[in-house]
Amino acid sequence: MSFPLRIPHPKTTLHLYRHLLREASYLPTIARPYLESQIKQRFHHNQDTKDNNKQRIRQAHHDLRYLRAANAGDMDRMRRVLQHAFGRIGRRRRQLLESSMLAKAVLAPADSAELKEHIEQQRAIVLGERKEDWLDRWDLTKLAALLKSQAHANLSNSPKAAILNKKLNPAEAIPKTNSWGRPIAPKLARSKLRSWWRLMLVRVQPPIPRDEWEMLGDIVKGKTPLVTPARRALAANSSFSSDEVSGSSQDATSTKDEEWGWQSYATQRVADVDIQKNRRNKALSGMVDDTSPMGDPRPLNVHKFTARTWRRLLGTVWQLTSVMEKRPDGNGWQIEWGKLKWDAPKPTGMQLEFFEDAPAATDASKPARTRRNRRINNMNKSDE
């Protein structure tokens, strides 16, 4: 695979749509379905509307460059793409949160008991002389259990802020008195309670379906091989200039000025003019640096994807996912997070050669025989 990818940038909306689907097809099989459906849904939903089309097309071009950089080996961007696919950030996270944390009576009551409970809650709201708000639609008991479990799990590499154990009580967010020493008004107390839950909803990581969670765990543990399609080779006679690859040519300038662009070099710093060609940005921009005396340099933070690399990338995402099920006795929730079992690597035969003549291991419980310890022992013996 060449770095950066020398692929012409799409010129029409239809070509842009096809390029996005093609880049999504190079993603791992387990992460591909949601992203492909998202691309199709966004294009089909807005194909008959003309409002903000320029903004949507501009965002689609950005997403295409982002996917190309991720597939080319940019680890940080690929990790973020995987977080989108498994609902750790973005639209799917909000969908998972609503489908799992909304009260069942709001969605569809399963039986008469849930319907009766919902009616009692509505009656309590009316008797409390307040209007129903968005917080009444959420299952706060279930959400509090997930918050407590996530705080104890101590997630690493989370894209959201951490949830602290000492800040899990919503009652602490509501002061008992106001600045004048009077009891706080019920309306203000309700507003502060909503603000606290809104902050927790931003940080919480919703659970995913068990079959998807187990499939992801099997891939991370190496039990199931990961299928990643290879990129199709480009045509042999395809040669594109850096302007055609990045799609950055401007119609306002002449063809002669585009070939050299000496005006920019005469009025600006070279680093600013060639900012899209430097090693930090060329994986995203797709520009080719033809002026380097060492040839086109390799972009930074771009690595080759191997089976081990995929397991490590998916492992960071698996640690952020969980499954949440009702306990068999019906009391509380059983939550299980993805955890990687770390085993110390075993030394190879060549590494063991360095320790053949090493002395036997000493007992760490005995103090070391230093000059200071000998002096202390002699003083203790003299006192006796």
mmCIF file of C-alpha atoms in Angstrom:
data_model
loop_
_atom_site.group_PDB
_atom_site.id
_atom_site.type_symbol
_atom_site.label_atom_id
_atom_site.label_comp_id
_atom_site.label_asym_id
_atom_site.label_seq_id
_atom_site.Cartn_x
_atom_site.Cartn_y
_atom_site.Cartn_z
ATOM 1 C CA MET A 1 0.000 0.000 0.000
ATOM 2 C CA SER A 2 1.359 3.441 -0.909
ATOM 3 C CA PHE A 3 1.521 6.289 1.583
ATOM 4 C CA PRO A 4 -0.325 8.496 1.026
ATOM 5 C CA LEU A 5 -2.932 6.854 -1.172
ATOM 6 C CA ARG A 6 -2.704 8.207 -4.700
ATOM 7 C CA ILE A 7 -6.423 8.082 -5.425
ATOM 8 C CA PRO A 8 -8.196 10.888 -7.303
ATOM 9 C CA HIS A 9 -10.639 12.833 -5.198
ATOM 10 C CA PRO A 10 -14.292 12.490 -6.306
ATOM 11 C CA LYS A 11 -15.744 15.387 -8.265
ATOM 12 C CA THR A 12 -19.460 14.588 -8.169
ATOM 13 C CA THR A 13 -21.790 13.635 -5.341
ATOM 14 C CA LEU A 14 -22.412 10.178 -6.776
ATOM 15 C CA HIS A 15 -18.683 9.496 -6.973
ATOM 16 C CA LEU A 16 -18.311 10.762 -3.409
ATOM 17 C CA TYR A 17 -20.990 8.324 -2.268
ATOM 18 C CA ARG A 18 -19.260 5.415 -4.011
ATOM 19 C CA HIS A 19 -15.861 6.359 -2.617
ATOM 20 C CA LEU A 20 -17.239 6.411 0.914
ATOM 21 C CA LEU A 21 -18.788 2.966 0.510
ATOM 22 C CA ARG A 22 -15.549 1.660 -0.994
ATOM 23 C CA GLU A 23 -13.481 2.932 1.939
ATOM 24 C CA ALA A 24 -15.977 1.471 4.403
ATOM 25 C CA SER A 25 -15.620 -1.926 2.708
ATOM 26 C CA TYR A 26 -11.937 -2.059 3.764
ATOM 27 C CA LEU A 27 -12.815 -1.861 7.470
ATOM 28 C CA PRO A 28 -12.932 -4.987 9.670
ATOM 29 C CA THR A 29 -16.000 -7.132 9.126
ATOM 30 C CA ILE A 30 -17.314 -6.629 12.653
ATOM 31 C CA ALA A 31 -17.204 -2.819 12.356
ATOM 32 C CA ARG A 32 -18.442 -2.513 8.780
ATOM 33 C CA PRO A 33 -22.271 -2.958 8.964
ATOM 34 C CA TYR A 34 -23.095 0.113 11.040
ATOM 35 C CA LEU A 35 -20.807 2.481 9.128
ATOM 36 C CA GLU A 36 -22.100 1.300 5.754
ATOM 37 C CA SER A 37 -25.715 1.686 6.853
ATOM 38 C CA GLN A 38 -24.905 5.126 8.231
ATOM 39 C CA ILE A 39 -23.426 6.272 4.903
ATOM 40 C CA LYS A 40 -26.416 4.970 2.957
ATOM 41 C CA GLN A 41 -28.954 6.423 5.371
ATOM 42 C CA ARG A 42 -27.398 9.893 5.368
ATOM 43 C CA PHE A 43 -27.248 10.078 1.558
ATOM 44 C CA HIS A 44 -30.722 8.618 0.961
ATOM 45 C CA HIS A 45 -32.339 10.758 3.638
ATOM 46 C CA ASN A 46 -31.007 14.014 2.184
ATOM 47 C CA GLN A 47 -31.075 13.271 -1.550
ATOM 48 C CA ASP A 48 -34.321 15.212 -2.090
ATOM 49 C CA THR A 49 -33.436 18.191 0.104
ATOM 50 C CA LYS A 50 -31.395 21.150 -1.088
ATOM 51 C CA ASP A 51 -30.909 22.906 2.232
ATOM 52 C CA ASN A 52 -27.302 22.912 3.482
ATOM 53 C CA ASN A 53 -26.193 20.654 0.645
ATOM 54 C CA LYS A 54 -22.831 22.407 0.373
ATOM 55 C CA GLN A 55 -22.183 21.883 4.065
ATOM 56 C CA ARG A 56 -23.160 18.217 3.886
ATOM 57 C CA ILE A 57 -20.948 17.583 0.846
ATOM 58 C CA ARG A 58 -18.056 19.370 2.542
ATOM 59 C CA GLN A 59 -18.491 17.160 5.608
ATOM 60 C CA ALA A 60 -18.661 14.049 3.395
ATOM 61 C CA HIS A 61 -15.352 15.003 1.757
ATOM 62 C CA HIS A 62 -13.834 15.375 5.231
ATOM 63 C CA ASP A 63 -15.172 11.969 6.271
ATOM 64 C CA LEU A 64 -13.732 10.402 3.106
ATOM 65 C CA ARG A 65 -10.277 11.787 3.838
ATOM 66 C CA TYR A 66 -10.630 10.607 7.433
ATOM 67 C CA LEU A 67 -11.531 7.041 6.375
ATOM 68 C CA ARG A 68 -8.692 6.936 3.859
ATOM 69 C CA ALA A 69 -6.177 8.008 6.499
ATOM 70 C CA ALA A 70 -7.550 5.413 8.933
ATOM 71 C CA ASN A 71 -7.354 2.606 6.367
ATOM 72 C CA ALA A 72 -3.849 3.717 5.390
ATOM 73 C CA GLY A 73 -2.611 2.991 8.925
ATOM 74 C CA ASP A 74 -3.369 6.043 11.060
ATOM 75 C CA MET A 75 -3.928 4.410 14.468
ATOM 76 C CA ASP A 76 -5.581 7.354 16.206
ATOM 77 C CA ARG A 77 -8.125 7.852 13.435
ATOM 78 C CA MET A 78 -8.816 4.132 13.121
ATOM 79 C CA ARG A 79 -9.406 3.929 16.867
ATOM 80 C CA ARG A 80 -11.950 6.728 16.609
ATOM 81 C CA VAL A 81 -13.660 5.029 13.653
ATOM 82 C CA LEU A 82 -13.990 1.855 15.737
ATOM 83 C CA GLN A 83 -15.389 3.856 18.641
ATOM 84 C CA HIS A 84 -18.061 5.193 16.286
ATOM 85 C CA ALA A 85 -18.850 1.689 15.031
ATOM 86 C CA PHE A 86 -19.347 0.239 18.526
ATOM 87 C CA GLY A 87 -21.269 3.176 19.956
ATOM 88 C CA ARG A 88 -18.645 4.707 22.228
ATOM 89 C CA ILE A 89 -19.075 8.091 20.563
ATOM 90 C CA GLY A 90 -21.375 9.588 17.984
ATOM 91 C CA ARG A 91 -24.892 8.787 16.862
ATOM 92 C CA ARG A 92 -24.899 5.088 17.725
ATOM 93 C CA ARG A 93 -23.936 5.886 21.313
ATOM 94 C CA ARG A 94 -27.039 8.049 21.651
ATOM 95 C CA GLN A 95 -29.174 5.348 20.030
ATOM 96 C CA LEU A 96 -27.869 2.669 22.398
ATOM 97 C CA LEU A 97 -28.375 4.968 25.351
ATOM 98 C CA GLU A 98 -32.001 5.668 24.463
ATOM 99 C CA SER A 99 -32.846 2.049 23.662
ATOM 100 C CA SER A 100 -31.353 0.710 26.905
ATOM 101 C CA MET A 101 -31.966 3.476 29.446
ATOM 102 C CA LEU A 102 -35.387 4.852 28.568
ATOM 103 C CA ALA A 103 -38.160 3.672 30.849
ATOM 104 C CA LYS A 104 -39.947 0.622 29.423
ATOM 105 C CA ALA A 105 -43.319 2.223 30.038
ATOM 106 C CA VAL A 106 -42.271 5.108 27.782
ATOM 107 C CA LEU A 107 -41.270 2.767 24.957
ATOM 108 C CA ALA A 108 -43.887 0.035 25.370
ATOM 109 C CA PRO A 109 -45.052 -1.480 28.684
ATOM 110 C CA ALA A 110 -44.374 -5.207 28.786
ATOM 111 C CA ASP A 111 -47.217 -6.051 31.173
ATOM 112 C CA SER A 112 -49.859 -4.491 33.368
ATOM 113 C CA ALA A 113 -47.417 -4.082 36.275
ATOM 114 C CA GLU A 114 -45.161 -1.753 34.284
ATOM 115 C CA LEU A 115 -48.166 0.180 33.026
ATOM 116 C CA LYS A 116 -49.462 0.550 36.588
ATOM 117 C CA GLU A 117 -46.055 1.775 37.775
ATOM 118 C CA HIS A 118 -45.960 4.346 34.978
ATOM 119 C CA ILE A 119 -49.437 5.593 35.891
ATOM 120 C CA GLU A 120 -48.414 5.973 39.520
ATOM 121 C CA GLN A 121 -45.361 7.975 38.484
ATOM 122 C CA GLN A 122 -47.507 10.274 36.384
ATOM 123 C CA ARG A 123 -49.931 10.694 39.284
ATOM 124 C CA ALA A 124 -47.039 11.603 41.589
ATOM 125 C CA ILE A 125 -45.907 14.253 39.110
ATOM 126 C CA VAL A 126 -49.381 15.794 39.029
ATOM 127 C CA LEU A 127 -49.690 15.768 42.812
ATOM 128 C CA GLY A 128 -46.263 17.336 43.097
ATOM 129 C CA GLU A 129 -47.543 20.306 41.086
ATOM 130 C CA ARG A 130 -44.845 20.241 38.471
ATOM 131 C CA LYS A 131 -44.700 19.585 34.757
ATOM 132 C CA GLU A 132 -43.303 16.409 33.281
ATOM 133 C CA ASP A 133 -39.768 16.859 31.936
ATOM 134 C CA TRP A 134 -37.291 14.724 30.021
ATOM 135 C CA LEU A 135 -35.875 13.203 33.206
ATOM 136 C CA ASP A 136 -39.162 11.395 33.868
ATOM 137 C CA ARG A 137 -38.678 9.378 30.674
ATOM 138 C CA TRP A 138 -35.436 7.722 31.858
ATOM 139 C CA ASP A 139 -35.017 4.648 34.033
ATOM 140 C CA LEU A 140 -32.924 6.319 36.732
ATOM 141 C CA THR A 141 -32.490 3.147 38.781
ATOM 142 C CA LYS A 142 -30.958 1.304 35.856
ATOM 143 C CA LEU A 143 -28.868 4.298 34.856
ATOM 144 C CA ALA A 144 -27.536 4.711 38.415
ATOM 145 C CA ALA A 145 -26.471 1.043 38.434
ATOM 146 C CA LEU A 146 -24.582 1.521 35.158
ATOM 147 C CA LEU A 147 -22.895 4.678 36.461
ATOM 148 C CA LYS A 148 -21.737 2.894 39.613
ATOM 149 C CA SER A 149 -20.414 -0.059 37.617
ATOM 150 C CA GLN A 150 -18.563 2.203 35.180
ATOM 151 C CA ALA A 151 -16.984 4.143 38.043
ATOM 152 C CA HIS A 152 -15.706 0.904 39.624
ATOM 153 C CA ALA A 153 -14.487 -0.415 36.252
ATOM 154 C CA ASN A 154 -12.058 2.517 36.000
ATOM 155 C CA LEU A 155 -12.093 2.653 32.199
ATOM 156 C CA SER A 156 -8.864 3.537 30.447
ATOM 157 C CA ASN A 157 -8.559 5.367 27.115
ATOM 158 C CA SER A 158 -12.175 6.491 27.356
ATOM 159 C CA PRO A 159 -13.189 9.270 24.947
ATOM 160 C CA LYS A 160 -15.469 10.671 27.671
ATOM 161 C CA ALA A 161 -14.628 12.194 31.029
ATOM 162 C CA ALA A 162 -14.232 9.778 33.926
ATOM 163 C CA ILE A 163 -16.998 9.101 36.437
ATOM 164 C CA LEU A 164 -15.760 9.366 40.034
ATOM 165 C CA ASN A 165 -17.021 7.174 42.859
ATOM 166 C CA LYS A 166 -17.331 10.117 45.226
ATOM 167 C CA LYS A 167 -19.726 11.931 42.887
ATOM 168 C CA LEU A 168 -22.363 9.263 42.320
ATOM 169 C CA ASN A 169 -24.981 10.654 44.704
ATOM 170 C CA PRO A 170 -27.367 13.055 42.897
ATOM 171 C CA ALA A 171 -28.613 14.419 46.230
ATOM 172 C CA GLU A 172 -25.222 16.075 46.796
ATOM 173 C CA ALA A 173 -25.810 18.262 43.729
ATOM 174 C CA ILE A 174 -28.852 19.878 45.363
ATOM 175 C CA PRO A 175 -28.074 22.324 48.184
ATOM 176 C CA LYS A 176 -30.470 22.371 51.109
ATOM 177 C CA THR A 177 -30.576 26.173 51.358
ATOM 178 C CA ASN A 178 -30.033 29.077 49.018
ATOM 179 C CA SER A 179 -27.670 32.018 49.433
ATOM 180 C CA TRP A 180 -30.132 33.656 51.859
ATOM 181 C CA GLY A 181 -30.276 30.609 54.103
ATOM 182 C CA ARG A 182 -33.807 29.696 53.072
ATOM 183 C CA PRO A 183 -34.940 26.279 51.829
ATOM 184 C CA ILE A 184 -34.273 25.890 48.124
ATOM 185 C CA ALA A 185 -37.287 26.139 45.821
ATOM 186 C CA PRO A 186 -38.584 22.835 44.376
ATOM 187 C CA LYS A 187 -38.272 24.149 40.823
ATOM 188 C CA LEU A 188 -34.622 25.090 41.332
ATOM 189 C CA ALA A 189 -33.913 21.754 42.995
ATOM 190 C CA ARG A 190 -35.400 19.947 40.014
ATOM 191 C CA SER A 191 -33.279 22.031 37.621
ATOM 192 C CA LYS A 192 -30.090 21.156 39.505
ATOM 193 C CA LEU A 193 -31.074 17.495 39.505
ATOM 194 C CA ARG A 194 -31.570 17.569 35.732
ATOM 195 C CA SER A 195 -28.193 19.239 35.293
ATOM 196 C CA TRP A 196 -26.485 16.506 37.311
ATOM 197 C CA TRP A 197 -28.101 13.706 35.304
ATOM 198 C CA ARG A 198 -27.351 15.518 32.049
ATOM 199 C CA LEU A 199 -23.660 15.583 33.008
ATOM 200 C CA MET A 200 -23.730 11.865 33.774
ATOM 201 C CA LEU A 201 -25.458 11.059 30.481
ATOM 202 C CA VAL A 202 -22.598 12.718 28.614
ATOM 203 C CA ARG A 203 -20.028 10.517 30.382
ATOM 204 C CA VAL A 204 -21.766 7.144 30.537
ATOM 205 C CA GLN A 205 -20.915 4.355 28.096
ATOM 206 C CA PRO A 206 -24.100 2.434 27.161
ATOM 207 C CA PRO A 207 -24.134 -1.380 26.959
ATOM 208 C CA ILE A 208 -24.202 -3.195 23.624
ATOM 209 C CA PRO A 209 -25.987 -6.432 22.595
ATOM 210 C CA ARG A 210 -24.461 -9.584 24.070
ATOM 211 C CA ASP A 211 -23.834 -11.313 20.731
ATOM 212 C CA GLU A 212 -21.864 -8.339 19.447
ATOM 213 C CA TRP A 213 -19.967 -8.053 22.739
ATOM 214 C CA GLU A 214 -19.012 -11.750 22.754
ATOM 215 C CA MET A 215 -17.951 -11.646 19.095
ATOM 216 C CA LEU A 216 -15.718 -8.659 19.781
ATOM 217 C CA GLY A 217 -14.236 -10.390 22.827
ATOM 218 C CA ASP A 218 -13.454 -13.564 20.861
ATOM 219 C CA ILE A 219 -11.562 -11.519 18.272
ATOM 220 C CA VAL A 220 -9.601 -9.667 20.946
ATOM 221 C CA LYS A 221 -8.690 -12.928 22.713
ATOM 222 C CA GLY A 222 -7.626 -14.539 19.437
ATOM 223 C CA LYS A 223 -10.339 -17.205 19.446
ATOM 224 C CA THR A 224 -11.908 -15.915 16.221
ATOM 225 C CA PRO A 225 -9.777 -14.727 13.279
ATOM 226 C CA LEU A 226 -10.429 -11.195 12.084
ATOM 227 C CA VAL A 227 -11.298 -10.827 8.410
ATOM 228 C CA THR A 228 -9.917 -7.648 6.829
ATOM 229 C CA PRO A 229 -10.193 -7.342 3.038
ATOM 230 C CA ALA A 230 -7.090 -6.260 1.150
ATOM 231 C CA ARG A 231 -7.171 -3.027 -0.792
ATOM 232 C CA ARG A 232 -7.517 -3.449 -4.506
ATOM 233 C CA ALA A 233 -4.498 -2.394 -6.503
ATOM 234 C CA LEU A 234 -4.707 0.817 -8.506
ATOM 235 C CA ALA A 235 -4.581 0.827 -12.272
ATOM 236 C CA ALA A 236 -1.052 0.679 -13.646
ATOM 237 C CA ASN A 237 -1.532 3.677 -15.945
ATOM 238 C CA SER A 238 -3.063 5.901 -13.285
ATOM 239 C CA SER A 239 -0.833 8.818 -12.404
ATOM 240 C CA PHE A 240 -2.335 11.746 -10.559
ATOM 241 C CA SER A 241 -0.845 15.003 -9.571
ATOM 242 C CA SER A 242 -0.893 16.162 -5.977
ATOM 243 C CA ASP A 243 -3.631 18.689 -6.781
ATOM 244 C CA GLU A 244 -5.845 16.011 -8.330
ATOM 245 C CA VAL A 245 -5.314 13.628 -5.438
ATOM 246 C CA SER A 246 -6.210 16.121 -2.731
ATOM 247 C CA GLY A 247 -8.855 17.990 -4.661
ATOM 248 C CA SER A 248 -7.310 21.254 -3.531
ATOM 249 C CA SER A 249 -6.977 23.009 -6.877
ATOM 250 C CA GLN A 250 -8.701 26.365 -7.098
ATOM 251 C CA ASP A 251 -10.693 27.469 -10.120
ATOM 252 C CA ALA A 252 -9.856 31.109 -9.520
ATOM 253 C CA THR A 253 -6.169 30.712 -10.434
ATOM 254 C CA SER A 254 -4.781 29.989 -13.833
ATOM 255 C CA THR A 255 -3.307 26.687 -14.951
ATOM 256 C CA LYS A 256 0.167 28.108 -15.066
ATOM 257 C CA ASP A 257 -0.074 29.424 -11.516
ATOM 258 C CA GLU A 258 -1.393 26.046 -10.279
ATOM 259 C CA GLU A 259 1.650 24.235 -11.644
ATOM 260 C CA TRP A 260 4.103 26.344 -9.679
ATOM 261 C CA GLY A 261 2.183 28.676 -7.383
ATOM 262 C CA TRP A 262 5.148 31.005 -6.965
ATOM 263 C CA GLN A 263 2.959 33.821 -5.648
ATOM 264 C CA SER A 264 2.225 31.891 -2.461
ATOM 265 C CA TYR A 265 5.881 31.076 -1.897
ATOM 266 C CA ALA A 266 6.809 34.726 -2.424
ATOM 267 C CA THR A 267 4.265 36.124 0.033
ATOM 268 C CA GLN A 268 3.988 33.392 2.695
ATOM 269 C CA ARG A 269 6.203 31.083 4.648
ATOM 270 C CA VAL A 270 7.103 27.823 2.956
ATOM 271 C CA ALA A 271 5.881 25.879 5.988
ATOM 272 C CA ASP A 272 2.448 27.492 5.649
ATOM 273 C CA VAL A 273 2.225 26.858 1.920
ATOM 274 C CA ASP A 274 3.280 23.198 2.209
ATOM 275 C CA ILE A 275 1.382 22.493 5.422
ATOM 276 C CA GLN A 276 -0.735 19.808 3.711
ATOM 277 C CA LYS A 277 2.407 18.097 2.421
ATOM 278 C CA ASN A 278 4.248 17.724 5.709
ATOM 279 C CA ARG A 279 4.503 14.325 7.353
ATOM 280 C CA ARG A 280 1.954 15.133 10.014
ATOM 281 C CA ASN A 281 -0.895 16.036 7.631
ATOM 282 C CA LYS A 282 -0.218 14.153 4.401
ATOM 283 C CA ALA A 283 -2.021 10.982 5.548
ATOM 284 C CA LEU A 284 -5.210 13.036 5.826
ATOM 285 C CA SER A 285 -4.721 15.374 2.874
ATOM 286 C CA GLY A 286 -3.299 12.806 0.416
ATOM 287 C CA MET A 287 -0.769 15.320 -0.884
ATOM 288 C CA VAL A 288 2.504 14.127 -2.407
ATOM 289 C CA ASP A 289 5.706 15.975 -1.560
ATOM 290 C CA ASP A 290 7.619 16.090 -4.853
ATOM 291 C CA THR A 291 10.109 18.703 -3.631
ATOM 292 C CA SER A 292 11.850 16.596 -0.987
ATOM 293 C CA PRO A 293 15.418 15.570 -1.970
ATOM 294 C CA MET A 294 14.872 12.179 -0.273
ATOM 295 C CA GLY A 295 11.730 11.415 -2.241
ATOM 296 C CA ASP A 296 8.189 11.393 -0.958
ATOM 297 C CA PRO A 297 8.586 10.891 2.837
ATOM 298 C CA ARG A 298 6.371 8.541 4.802
ATOM 299 C CA PRO A 299 3.686 10.254 6.921
ATOM 300 C CA LEU A 300 3.920 10.222 10.709
ATOM 301 C CA ASN A 301 1.898 7.899 12.972
ATOM 302 C CA VAL A 302 1.106 5.538 10.090
ATOM 303 C CA HIS A 303 1.682 1.839 10.721
ATOM 304 C CA LYS A 304 1.016 -1.424 8.963
ATOM 305 C CA PHE A 305 -2.042 -3.296 10.202
ATOM 306 C CA THR A 306 -1.290 -6.808 11.402
ATOM 307 C CA ALA A 307 -3.395 -9.346 13.297
ATOM 308 C CA ARG A 308 -1.759 -8.289 16.550
ATOM 309 C CA THR A 309 -2.348 -4.612 15.809
ATOM 310 C CA TRP A 310 -6.036 -5.243 15.170
ATOM 311 C CA ARG A 311 -6.400 -7.199 18.406
ATOM 312 C CA ARG A 312 -4.812 -4.385 20.381
ATOM 313 C CA LEU A 313 -6.944 -1.729 18.704
ATOM 314 C CA LEU A 314 -10.151 -3.672 19.208
ATOM 315 C CA GLY A 315 -9.065 -4.472 22.753
ATOM 316 C CA THR A 316 -9.063 -0.788 23.673
ATOM 317 C CA VAL A 317 -12.636 -0.564 22.379
ATOM 318 C CA TRP A 318 -13.738 -3.816 24.034
ATOM 319 C CA GLN A 319 -12.642 -2.498 27.430
ATOM 320 C CA LEU A 320 -15.125 0.371 26.979
ATOM 321 C CA THR A 321 -18.091 -1.906 26.206
ATOM 322 C CA SER A 322 -20.348 -3.845 28.545
ATOM 323 C CA VAL A 323 -23.432 -6.029 28.685
ATOM 324 C CA MET A 324 -26.233 -5.299 31.151
ATOM 325 C CA GLU A 325 -28.847 -7.881 32.102
ATOM 326 C CA LYS A 326 -31.420 -8.257 34.833
ATOM 327 C CA ARG A 327 -30.425 -10.572 37.668
ATOM 328 C CA PRO A 328 -32.202 -13.942 37.815
ATOM 329 C CA ASP A 329 -33.939 -13.007 41.087
ATOM 330 C CA GLY A 330 -35.182 -9.764 39.541
ATOM 331 C CA ASN A 331 -33.308 -7.529 42.004
ATOM 332 C CA GLY A 332 -30.670 -5.279 40.493
ATOM 333 C CA TRP A 333 -28.595 -5.577 37.367
ATOM 334 C CA GLN A 334 -25.665 -7.728 36.338
ATOM 335 C CA ILE A 335 -23.082 -5.730 34.384
ATOM 336 C CA GLU A 336 -19.969 -7.208 32.774
ATOM 337 C CA TRP A 337 -17.201 -5.143 31.191
ATOM 338 C CA GLY A 338 -14.603 -6.272 28.705
ATOM 339 C CA LYS A 339 -11.344 -7.090 30.502
ATOM 340 C CA LEU A 340 -8.077 -8.236 29.014
ATOM 341 C CA LYS A 341 -6.105 -10.839 30.938
ATOM 342 C CA TRP A 342 -2.482 -9.778 30.894
ATOM 343 C CA ASP A 343 0.113 -12.529 31.055
ATOM 344 C CA ALA A 344 3.808 -11.843 31.385
ATOM 345 C CA PRO A 345 5.613 -12.840 28.174
ATOM 346 C CA LYS A 346 7.783 -15.927 28.400
ATOM 347 C CA PRO A 347 11.468 -15.530 27.519
ATOM 348 C CA THR A 348 12.795 -17.133 24.383
ATOM 349 C CA GLY A 349 15.701 -19.557 24.203
ATOM 350 C CA MET A 350 18.132 -16.842 23.132
ATOM 351 C CA GLN A 351 17.059 -14.635 26.034
ATOM 352 C CA LEU A 352 17.545 -17.441 28.575
ATOM 353 C CA GLU A 353 21.217 -17.721 27.580
ATOM 354 C CA PHE A 354 21.936 -14.458 29.390
ATOM 355 C CA PHE A 355 20.747 -15.947 32.711
ATOM 356 C CA GLU A 356 22.520 -19.329 32.629
ATOM 357 C CA ASP A 357 25.334 -18.289 35.012
ATOM 358 C CA ALA A 358 23.255 -15.830 37.029
ATOM 359 C CA PRO A 359 23.356 -16.275 40.845
ATOM 360 C CA ALA A 360 20.414 -17.773 42.658
ATOM 361 C CA ALA A 361 17.614 -15.462 43.659
ATOM 362 C CA THR A 362 17.973 -13.986 47.140
ATOM 363 C CA ASP A 363 15.265 -13.831 49.752
ATOM 364 C CA ALA A 364 13.697 -10.378 49.508
ATOM 365 C CA SER A 365 12.400 -10.615 53.088
ATOM 366 C CA LYS A 366 15.961 -10.485 54.525
ATOM 367 C CA PRO A 367 17.571 -7.035 54.736
ATOM 368 C CA ALA A 368 20.492 -6.351 52.497
ATOM 369 C CA ARG A 369 23.954 -6.629 54.064
ATOM 370 C CA THR A 370 25.004 -2.994 53.844
ATOM 371 C CA ARG A 371 27.471 -1.105 56.021
ATOM 372 C CA ARG A 372 24.655 0.788 57.711
ATOM 373 C CA ASN A 373 22.776 -2.431 58.575
ATOM 374 C CA ARG A 374 25.931 -4.034 59.989
ATOM 375 C CA ARG A 375 26.521 -0.965 62.175
ATOM 376 C CA ILE A 376 22.949 -1.128 63.496
ATOM 377 C CA ASN A 377 23.302 -4.855 64.251
ATOM 378 C CA ASN A 378 26.571 -4.282 66.160
ATOM 379 C CA MET A 379 24.931 -1.524 68.215
ATOM 380 C CA ASN A 380 22.022 -3.810 69.101
ATOM 381 C CA LYS A 381 24.423 -6.561 70.202
ATOM 382 C CA SER A 382 26.419 -4.145 72.392
ATOM 383 C CA ASP A 383 23.229 -2.945 74.120
ATOM 384 C CA GLU A 384 22.326 -6.507 74.988
#
